[in-house]
Amino acid sequence: MNSKAEQAIIDERRAALIQLRREKPKKRFDSPEVLALGYTSSQAASKDFYRALEARRKDLNIQVTEYREEQNEILDSLLEKHLPTALEGDIKASELCLKLLERQAKLNGWEQALKAELSGPGGGPVPLSSVGVAKLRDLIQIAGDPDPDEDDEDQGDDEEDTDDGDNA
């Protein structure tokens, strides 16, 4: 483990490396400017650069998590205060609570989970099976032609495949 002084030097060098990599045109890891920061090779500079990015990503995730927790606490306290009034029938309190719940869902990413969810009959899995051409045509006929202006070459075949009731 590095001492505080050593860690400060490493952090300073990483910050300078990131600054050089942000310049246009981007400085390569084997450039004299990067190696002048004290790196022994381009591989060492590259590894340190990605370590710095990972450390920043972790810090950012911690900050986002803390922000989300703080916001959830505020929203929960507001809901706790206004929800009883909303449940008693107060329209303004109901609208406020709905907005608070929507905000909380957006903050926590719950909306995305709901948008992505697909379910079949009774909330179970979506049944998948292979279908033949006749079944596909039936489904298209039920749903309607998505592009009625486009002429199908197979239009005459539809009449031949229909069931006149003679077959059971």
Short mmCIF file of C-alpha atoms in Angstrom, two decimals:
data_model
loop_
_atom_site.label_atom_id
_atom_site.label_comp_id
_atom_site.label_asym_id
_atom_site.label_seq_id
_atom_site.Cartn_x
_atom_site.Cartn_y
_atom_site.Cartn_z
CA MET A 1 0.00 0.00 0.00
CA ASN A 2 1.26 3.45 -0.89
CA SER A 3 1.75 6.21 1.66
CA LYS A 4 -0.36 9.36 1.34
CA ALA A 5 2.55 11.24 -0.22
CA GLU A 6 3.20 8.47 -2.75
CA GLN A 7 -0.51 8.25 -3.59
CA ALA A 8 -0.64 12.02 -4.11
CA ILE A 9 2.24 11.77 -6.61
CA ILE A 10 0.52 8.89 -8.42
CA ASP A 11 -2.77 10.81 -8.54
CA GLU A 12 -0.99 13.90 -9.89
CA ARG A 13 0.78 11.85 -12.58
CA ARG A 14 -2.49 10.13 -13.56
CA ALA A 15 -4.28 13.49 -13.80
CA ALA A 16 -1.52 14.78 -16.09
CA LEU A 17 -1.75 11.60 -18.19
CA ILE A 18 -5.50 11.97 -18.56
CA GLN A 19 -5.05 15.61 -19.55
CA LEU A 20 -2.54 14.62 -22.25
CA ARG A 21 -4.90 11.91 -23.54
CA ARG A 22 -7.72 14.48 -23.80
CA GLU A 23 -5.70 16.82 -25.99
CA LYS A 24 -6.44 16.99 -29.71
CA PRO A 25 -4.72 15.23 -31.32
CA LYS A 26 -4.62 12.65 -28.55
CA LYS A 27 -1.13 11.94 -27.19
CA ARG A 28 -0.06 8.33 -27.65
CA PHE A 29 1.15 6.33 -24.67
CA ASP A 30 4.63 6.13 -26.23
CA SER A 31 4.87 9.89 -26.85
CA PRO A 32 7.75 11.79 -25.20
CA GLU A 33 5.25 13.93 -23.22
CA VAL A 34 3.65 10.84 -21.65
CA LEU A 35 6.96 9.11 -20.94
CA ALA A 36 8.26 12.36 -19.38
CA LEU A 37 5.66 11.94 -16.64
CA GLY A 38 7.81 9.12 -15.26
CA TYR A 39 6.46 6.04 -17.02
CA THR A 40 9.03 3.41 -17.95
CA SER A 41 7.13 2.23 -21.04
CA SER A 42 3.99 2.83 -23.08
CA GLN A 43 2.50 -0.33 -21.52
CA ALA A 44 3.02 1.08 -18.02
CA ALA A 45 1.38 4.36 -19.05
CA SER A 46 -1.53 2.50 -20.66
CA LYS A 47 -2.12 0.34 -17.57
CA ASP A 48 -1.97 3.36 -15.29
CA PHE A 49 -4.37 5.27 -17.54
CA TYR A 50 -6.97 2.49 -17.40
CA ARG A 51 -6.48 2.13 -13.63
CA ALA A 52 -7.19 5.86 -13.30
CA LEU A 53 -10.32 5.58 -15.44
CA GLU A 54 -11.55 2.63 -13.39
CA ALA A 55 -10.93 4.51 -10.13
CA ARG A 56 -12.88 7.51 -11.46
CA ARG A 57 -15.70 5.23 -12.60
CA LYS A 58 -15.91 3.69 -9.12
CA ASP A 59 -15.91 7.14 -7.51
CA LEU A 60 -18.65 8.27 -9.86
CA ASN A 61 -20.74 5.16 -9.09
CA ILE A 62 -20.38 5.85 -5.37
CA GLN A 63 -21.43 9.47 -5.87
CA VAL A 64 -24.43 8.45 -7.97
CA THR A 65 -25.46 5.86 -5.39
CA GLU A 66 -25.19 8.42 -2.58
CA TYR A 67 -27.18 10.96 -4.61
CA ARG A 68 -29.86 8.37 -5.37
CA GLU A 69 -30.13 7.39 -1.69
CA GLU A 70 -30.41 11.03 -0.65
CA GLN A 71 -33.10 11.73 -3.24
CA ASN A 72 -35.02 8.58 -2.26
CA GLU A 73 -35.04 9.69 1.37
CA ILE A 74 -36.45 13.10 0.39
CA LEU A 75 -39.09 11.55 -1.87
CA ASP A 76 -40.03 9.00 0.80
CA SER A 77 -40.49 11.72 3.43
CA LEU A 78 -42.65 13.78 1.05
CA LEU A 79 -44.74 10.73 0.19
CA GLU A 80 -45.08 9.88 3.88
CA LYS A 81 -46.41 13.37 4.54
CA HIS A 82 -48.78 13.73 1.54
CA LEU A 83 -49.95 10.17 0.84
CA PRO A 84 -52.52 10.00 3.69
CA THR A 85 -54.17 13.20 2.40
CA ALA A 86 -54.11 11.80 -1.16
CA LEU A 87 -55.74 8.57 -0.02
CA GLU A 88 -58.49 10.60 1.67
CA GLY A 89 -59.39 12.01 -1.75
CA ASP A 90 -57.47 15.29 -2.00
CA ILE A 91 -56.88 15.74 -5.75
CA LYS A 92 -53.85 18.07 -5.41
CA ALA A 93 -52.18 15.70 -2.93
CA SER A 94 -52.95 12.78 -5.28
CA GLU A 95 -51.33 14.58 -8.21
CA LEU A 96 -48.31 15.45 -6.09
CA CYS A 97 -47.92 11.86 -4.90
CA LEU A 98 -48.20 10.58 -8.46
CA LYS A 99 -45.44 12.99 -9.55
CA LEU A 100 -43.30 11.92 -6.59
CA LEU A 101 -43.78 8.24 -7.44
CA GLU A 102 -42.95 8.88 -11.10
CA ARG A 103 -39.82 10.78 -10.08
CA GLN A 104 -38.76 7.96 -7.78
CA ALA A 105 -39.32 5.38 -10.53
CA LYS A 106 -37.23 7.43 -12.96
CA LEU A 107 -34.50 8.01 -10.36
CA ASN A 108 -34.17 4.30 -9.63
CA GLY A 109 -34.54 3.11 -13.23
CA TRP A 110 -37.75 1.20 -12.52
CA GLU A 111 -39.44 2.61 -15.62
CA GLN A 112 -36.88 1.00 -17.90
CA ALA A 113 -37.46 -2.39 -16.31
CA LEU A 114 -41.19 -2.07 -16.87
CA LYS A 115 -40.77 -0.94 -20.48
CA ALA A 116 -38.52 -3.89 -21.29
CA GLU A 117 -40.72 -6.52 -19.68
CA LEU A 118 -42.58 -8.83 -22.04
CA SER A 119 -45.05 -11.36 -20.78
CA GLY A 120 -47.39 -13.88 -22.26
CA PRO A 121 -50.79 -15.12 -21.14
CA GLY A 122 -51.41 -14.72 -17.41
CA GLY A 123 -48.13 -12.82 -16.96
CA GLY A 124 -46.07 -15.89 -17.80
CA PRO A 125 -43.44 -16.30 -20.48
CA VAL A 126 -44.18 -15.43 -24.09
CA PRO A 127 -44.89 -18.68 -25.93
CA LEU A 128 -42.68 -19.11 -28.97
CA SER A 129 -43.11 -21.76 -31.61
CA SER A 130 -42.40 -22.25 -35.26
CA VAL A 131 -45.23 -21.51 -37.65
CA GLY A 132 -45.88 -22.41 -41.24
CA VAL A 133 -46.60 -20.04 -44.09
CA ALA A 134 -50.37 -20.60 -43.81
CA LYS A 135 -50.36 -19.62 -40.12
CA LEU A 136 -48.23 -16.57 -40.90
CA ARG A 137 -50.69 -15.48 -43.57
CA ASP A 138 -53.56 -15.92 -41.12
CA LEU A 139 -51.77 -13.72 -38.58
CA ILE A 140 -51.11 -11.05 -41.21
CA GLN A 141 -54.75 -11.19 -42.28
CA ILE A 142 -55.92 -10.78 -38.67
CA ALA A 143 -53.48 -7.93 -37.97
CA GLY A 144 -53.95 -6.24 -41.32
CA ASP A 145 -51.48 -5.60 -44.09
CA PRO A 146 -48.74 -3.29 -42.77
CA ASP A 147 -48.08 -1.92 -46.28
CA PRO A 148 -51.29 -2.03 -48.32
CA ASP A 149 -49.75 -0.06 -51.22
CA GLU A 150 -47.18 -2.74 -51.96
CA ASP A 151 -48.38 -5.44 -54.36
CA ASP A 152 -47.72 -9.00 -53.23
CA GLU A 153 -46.76 -11.50 -55.89
CA ASP A 154 -48.47 -14.21 -53.80
CA GLN A 155 -51.89 -12.52 -53.63
CA GLY A 156 -53.59 -15.23 -55.72
CA ASP A 157 -52.26 -17.96 -53.42
CA ASP A 158 -54.30 -16.67 -50.46
CA GLU A 159 -57.59 -17.74 -52.04
CA GLU A 160 -56.33 -21.26 -52.70
CA ASP A 161 -55.26 -21.79 -49.06
CA THR A 162 -58.54 -20.66 -47.47
CA ASP A 163 -60.77 -23.22 -45.83
CA ASP A 164 -64.26 -23.43 -47.35
CA GLY A 165 -65.56 -25.47 -44.45
CA ASP A 166 -65.31 -28.75 -46.37
CA ASN A 167 -62.31 -29.86 -44.35
CA ALA A 168 -62.63 -30.32 -40.63
#
